[in-house]
mmCIF file with all atom_site columns, C-alpha atoms in Angstrom:
data_model
loop_
_atom_site.group_PDB
_atom_site.id
_atom_site.type_symbol
_atom_site.label_atom_id
_atom_site.label_alt_id
_atom_site.label_comp_id
_atom_site.label_asym_id
_atom_site.label_entity_id
_atom_site.label_seq_id
_atom_site.pdbx_PDB_ins_code
_atom_site.Cartn_x
_atom_site.Cartn_y
_atom_site.Cartn_z
_atom_site.occupancy
_atom_site.B_iso_or_equiv
_atom_site.pdbx_formal_charge
_atom_site.auth_seq_id
_atom_site.auth_comp_id
_atom_site.auth_asym_id
_atom_site.auth_atom_id
_atom_site.pdbx_PDB_model_num
ATOM 1  C CA . UNK A 1 1  ? 6.944   -6.378  11.642  1.00 0.00 ? 24  UNK A CA 1
ATOM 2  C CA . UNK A 1 2  ? 3.793   -5.757  9.948   1.00 0.00 ? 25  UNK A CA 1
ATOM 3  C CA . UNK A 1 3  ? 3.254   -7.695  6.715   1.00 0.00 ? 26  UNK A CA 1
ATOM 4  C CA . UNK A 1 4  ? -0.722  -6.617  4.931   1.00 0.00 ? 27  UNK A CA 1
ATOM 5  C CA . UNK A 1 5  ? -1.575  -8.396  2.210   1.00 0.00 ? 28  UNK A CA 1
ATOM 6  C CA . UNK A 1 6  ? -4.293  -6.936  -0.247  1.00 0.00 ? 29  UNK A CA 1
ATOM 7  C CA . UNK A 1 7  ? -5.575  -9.314  -3.050  1.00 0.00 ? 30  UNK A CA 1
ATOM 8  C CA . UNK A 1 8  ? -7.653  -7.787  -5.961  1.00 0.00 ? 31  UNK A CA 1
ATOM 9  C CA . UNK A 1 9  ? -10.203 -10.581 -6.175  1.00 0.00 ? 32  UNK A CA 1
ATOM 10 C CA . UNK A 1 10 ? -10.732 -9.441  -2.386  1.00 0.00 ? 33  UNK A CA 1
ATOM 11 C CA . UNK A 1 11 ? -10.431 -5.613  -2.243  1.00 0.00 ? 34  UNK A CA 1
ATOM 12 C CA . UNK A 1 12 ? -12.487 -5.141  -5.376  1.00 0.00 ? 35  UNK A CA 1
ATOM 13 C CA . UNK A 1 13 ? -13.630 -1.581  -5.023  1.00 0.00 ? 36  UNK A CA 1
ATOM 14 C CA . UNK A 1 14 ? -12.252 1.009   -3.435  1.00 0.00 ? 37  UNK A CA 1
ATOM 15 C CA . UNK A 1 15 ? -14.251 1.224   -0.209  1.00 0.00 ? 38  UNK A CA 1
ATOM 16 C CA . UNK A 1 16 ? -13.223 -2.236  0.065   1.00 0.00 ? 39  UNK A CA 1
ATOM 17 C CA . UNK A 1 17 ? -9.807  -1.625  0.773   1.00 0.00 ? 40  UNK A CA 1
ATOM 18 C CA . UNK A 1 18 ? -10.836 1.737   3.500   1.00 0.00 ? 41  UNK A CA 1
ATOM 19 C CA . UNK A 1 19 ? -12.257 -1.172  5.051   1.00 0.00 ? 42  UNK A CA 1
ATOM 20 C CA . UNK A 1 20 ? -9.678  -2.589  5.095   1.00 0.00 ? 43  UNK A CA 1
ATOM 21 C CA . UNK A 1 21 ? -7.164  -0.893  6.282   1.00 0.00 ? 44  UNK A CA 1
ATOM 22 C CA . UNK A 1 22 ? -9.895  0.233   9.032   1.00 0.00 ? 45  UNK A CA 1
ATOM 23 C CA . UNK A 1 23 ? -9.349  -2.844  10.234  1.00 0.00 ? 46  UNK A CA 1
ATOM 24 C CA . UNK A 1 24 ? -6.200  -3.970  9.982   1.00 0.00 ? 47  UNK A CA 1
ATOM 25 C CA . UNK A 1 25 ? -4.834  -0.402  11.907  1.00 0.00 ? 48  UNK A CA 1
ATOM 26 C CA . UNK A 1 26 ? -8.346  -0.237  13.839  1.00 0.00 ? 49  UNK A CA 1
ATOM 27 C CA . UNK A 1 27 ? -8.748  3.288   12.349  1.00 0.00 ? 50  UNK A CA 1
ATOM 28 C CA . UNK A 1 28 ? -12.118 4.637   14.339  1.00 0.00 ? 51  UNK A CA 1
ATOM 29 C CA . UNK A 1 29 ? -15.008 6.611   13.495  1.00 0.00 ? 52  UNK A CA 1
ATOM 30 C CA . UNK A 1 30 ? -13.023 9.112   12.603  1.00 0.00 ? 53  UNK A CA 1
ATOM 31 C CA . UNK A 1 31 ? -11.019 7.976   9.269   1.00 0.00 ? 54  UNK A CA 1
ATOM 32 C CA . UNK A 1 32 ? -12.819 9.626   6.591   1.00 0.00 ? 55  UNK A CA 1
ATOM 33 C CA . UNK A 1 33 ? -12.424 6.834   3.151   1.00 0.00 ? 56  UNK A CA 1
ATOM 34 C CA . UNK A 1 34 ? -10.444 9.194   1.079   1.00 0.00 ? 57  UNK A CA 1
ATOM 35 C CA . UNK A 1 35 ? -6.716  9.029   -0.432  1.00 0.00 ? 58  UNK A CA 1
ATOM 36 C CA . UNK A 1 36 ? -5.639  12.214  1.665   1.00 0.00 ? 59  UNK A CA 1
ATOM 37 C CA . UNK A 1 37 ? -7.032  10.725  4.937   1.00 0.00 ? 60  UNK A CA 1
ATOM 38 C CA . UNK A 1 38 ? -5.680  7.087   4.769   1.00 0.00 ? 61  UNK A CA 1
ATOM 39 C CA . UNK A 1 39 ? -2.203  8.967   3.565   1.00 0.00 ? 62  UNK A CA 1
ATOM 40 C CA . UNK A 1 40 ? -2.716  10.668  7.392   1.00 0.00 ? 63  UNK A CA 1
ATOM 41 C CA . UNK A 1 41 ? -3.807  7.763   9.327   1.00 0.00 ? 64  UNK A CA 1
ATOM 42 C CA . UNK A 1 42 ? -0.850  5.598   7.977   1.00 0.00 ? 65  UNK A CA 1
ATOM 43 C CA . UNK A 1 43 ? 2.156   7.948   8.356   1.00 0.00 ? 66  UNK A CA 1
ATOM 44 C CA . UNK A 1 44 ? 3.835   7.970   10.860  1.00 0.00 ? 67  UNK A CA 1
ATOM 45 C CA . UNK A 1 45 ? 4.382   4.295   10.593  1.00 0.00 ? 68  UNK A CA 1
ATOM 46 C CA . UNK A 1 46 ? 4.265   2.785   14.511  1.00 0.00 ? 69  UNK A CA 1
ATOM 47 C CA . UNK A 1 47 ? 7.338   1.498   15.178  1.00 0.00 ? 70  UNK A CA 1
ATOM 48 C CA . UNK A 1 48 ? 5.593   -1.762  16.410  1.00 0.00 ? 71  UNK A CA 1
ATOM 49 C CA . UNK A 1 49 ? 5.086   -2.330  12.707  1.00 0.00 ? 72  UNK A CA 1
ATOM 50 C CA . UNK A 1 50 ? 8.182   -1.391  11.429  1.00 0.00 ? 73  UNK A CA 1
ATOM 51 C CA . UNK A 1 51 ? 8.881   -2.769  8.907   1.00 0.00 ? 74  UNK A CA 1
ATOM 52 C CA . UNK A 1 52 ? 5.776   -2.474  7.387   1.00 0.00 ? 75  UNK A CA 1
ATOM 53 C CA . UNK A 1 53 ? 5.244   -4.460  4.344   1.00 0.00 ? 76  UNK A CA 1
ATOM 54 C CA . UNK A 1 54 ? 2.042   -4.062  2.132   1.00 0.00 ? 77  UNK A CA 1
ATOM 55 C CA . UNK A 1 55 ? 1.794   -6.570  -0.840  1.00 0.00 ? 78  UNK A CA 1
ATOM 56 C CA . UNK A 1 56 ? -0.521  -6.296  -3.447  1.00 0.00 ? 79  UNK A CA 1
ATOM 57 C CA . UNK A 1 57 ? -1.597  -9.471  -5.143  1.00 0.00 ? 80  UNK A CA 1
ATOM 58 C CA . UNK A 1 58 ? -3.512  -8.976  -8.451  1.00 0.00 ? 81  UNK A CA 1
ATOM 59 C CA . UNK A 1 59 ? -4.230  -5.605  -8.302  1.00 0.00 ? 82  UNK A CA 1
ATOM 60 C CA . UNK A 1 60 ? -4.713  -5.865  -12.324 1.00 0.00 ? 83  UNK A CA 1
ATOM 61 C CA . UNK A 1 61 ? -7.737  -6.965  -11.595 1.00 0.00 ? 84  UNK A CA 1
ATOM 62 C CA . UNK A 1 62 ? -8.822  -3.559  -9.031  1.00 0.00 ? 85  UNK A CA 1
ATOM 63 C CA . UNK A 1 63 ? -7.077  -1.025  -11.668 1.00 0.00 ? 86  UNK A CA 1
ATOM 64 C CA . UNK A 1 64 ? -8.949  -2.330  -14.546 1.00 0.00 ? 87  UNK A CA 1
ATOM 65 C CA . UNK A 1 65 ? -12.342 -1.633  -12.665 1.00 0.00 ? 88  UNK A CA 1
ATOM 66 C CA . UNK A 1 66 ? -11.466 1.361   -10.731 1.00 0.00 ? 89  UNK A CA 1
ATOM 67 C CA . UNK A 1 67 ? -7.712  2.874   -12.807 1.00 0.00 ? 90  UNK A CA 1
ATOM 68 C CA . UNK A 1 68 ? -8.274  6.126   -11.380 1.00 0.00 ? 91  UNK A CA 1
ATOM 69 C CA . UNK A 1 69 ? -8.340  4.724   -7.527  1.00 0.00 ? 92  UNK A CA 1
ATOM 70 C CA . UNK A 1 70 ? -5.460  2.560   -8.415  1.00 0.00 ? 93  UNK A CA 1
ATOM 71 C CA . UNK A 1 71 ? -3.450  5.389   -9.305  1.00 0.00 ? 94  UNK A CA 1
ATOM 72 C CA . UNK A 1 72 ? -4.885  7.276   -6.070  1.00 0.00 ? 95  UNK A CA 1
ATOM 73 C CA . UNK A 1 73 ? -3.571  4.365   -4.031  1.00 0.00 ? 96  UNK A CA 1
ATOM 74 C CA . UNK A 1 74 ? -0.477  3.679   -5.627  1.00 0.00 ? 97  UNK A CA 1
ATOM 75 C CA . UNK A 1 75 ? 0.286   7.319   -4.683  1.00 0.00 ? 98  UNK A CA 1
ATOM 76 C CA . UNK A 1 76 ? -0.681  7.311   -1.598  1.00 0.00 ? 99  UNK A CA 1
ATOM 77 C CA . UNK A 1 77 ? 2.024   4.557   -1.283  1.00 0.00 ? 100 UNK A CA 1
ATOM 78 C CA . UNK A 1 78 ? 4.372   5.870   -2.798  1.00 0.00 ? 101 UNK A CA 1
ATOM 79 C CA . UNK A 1 79 ? 4.015   8.995   -0.326  1.00 0.00 ? 102 UNK A CA 1
ATOM 80 C CA . UNK A 1 80 ? 4.773   6.648   2.344   1.00 0.00 ? 103 UNK A CA 1
ATOM 81 C CA . UNK A 1 81 ? 7.552   5.694   0.903   1.00 0.00 ? 104 UNK A CA 1
ATOM 82 C CA . UNK A 1 82 ? 8.743   9.281   -0.086  1.00 0.00 ? 105 UNK A CA 1
ATOM 83 C CA . UNK A 1 83 ? 8.448   9.897   3.776   1.00 0.00 ? 106 UNK A CA 1
ATOM 84 C CA . UNK A 1 84 ? 9.942   7.633   5.266   1.00 0.00 ? 107 UNK A CA 1
ATOM 85 C CA . UNK A 1 85 ? 12.739  8.592   2.822   1.00 0.00 ? 108 UNK A CA 1
ATOM 86 C CA . UNK A 1 86 ? 12.811  5.397   0.817   1.00 0.00 ? 109 UNK A CA 1
ATOM 87 C CA . UNK A 1 87 ? 14.043  3.083   4.687   1.00 0.00 ? 110 UNK A CA 1
ATOM 88 C CA . UNK A 1 88 ? 13.305  -0.458  3.537   1.00 0.00 ? 111 UNK A CA 1
ATOM 89 C CA . UNK A 1 89 ? 13.963  -0.817  7.255   1.00 0.00 ? 112 UNK A CA 1
ATOM 90 C CA . UNK A 1 90 ? 10.591  1.015   7.888   1.00 0.00 ? 113 UNK A CA 1
ATOM 91 C CA . UNK A 1 91 ? 7.795   1.016   4.749   1.00 0.00 ? 114 UNK A CA 1
ATOM 92 C CA . UNK A 1 92 ? 8.018   -1.516  1.828   1.00 0.00 ? 115 UNK A CA 1
ATOM 93 C CA . UNK A 1 93 ? 5.265   -2.064  -1.025  1.00 0.00 ? 116 UNK A CA 1
ATOM 94 C CA . UNK A 1 94 ? 5.057   -4.110  -3.929  1.00 0.00 ? 117 UNK A CA 1
ATOM 95 C CA . UNK A 1 95 ? 2.269   -5.242  -6.180  1.00 0.00 ? 118 UNK A CA 1
ATOM 96 C CA . UNK A 1 96 ? 2.126   -7.439  -8.645  1.00 0.00 ? 119 UNK A CA 1
#
């Protein structure tokens, strides 16, 4: 199981978010720092990370400053959920 806790007060910009994921999952130098790259690097979810739980607290702080990028991140997480056929034993996403 791998639990990722995002915090809108810490990951304040889109680049902060991409760096966080890149560091957390060791994406390496070829990670593109964009929504498509994030999806491509996150899917499929490695067996040792299942279930992967992403919790995003203070997401409203990020959403207020970066509404378009907020929607892009949520879209990536929703697409990941669709990829695993909404199986909560593989992936879960929550935000507040």
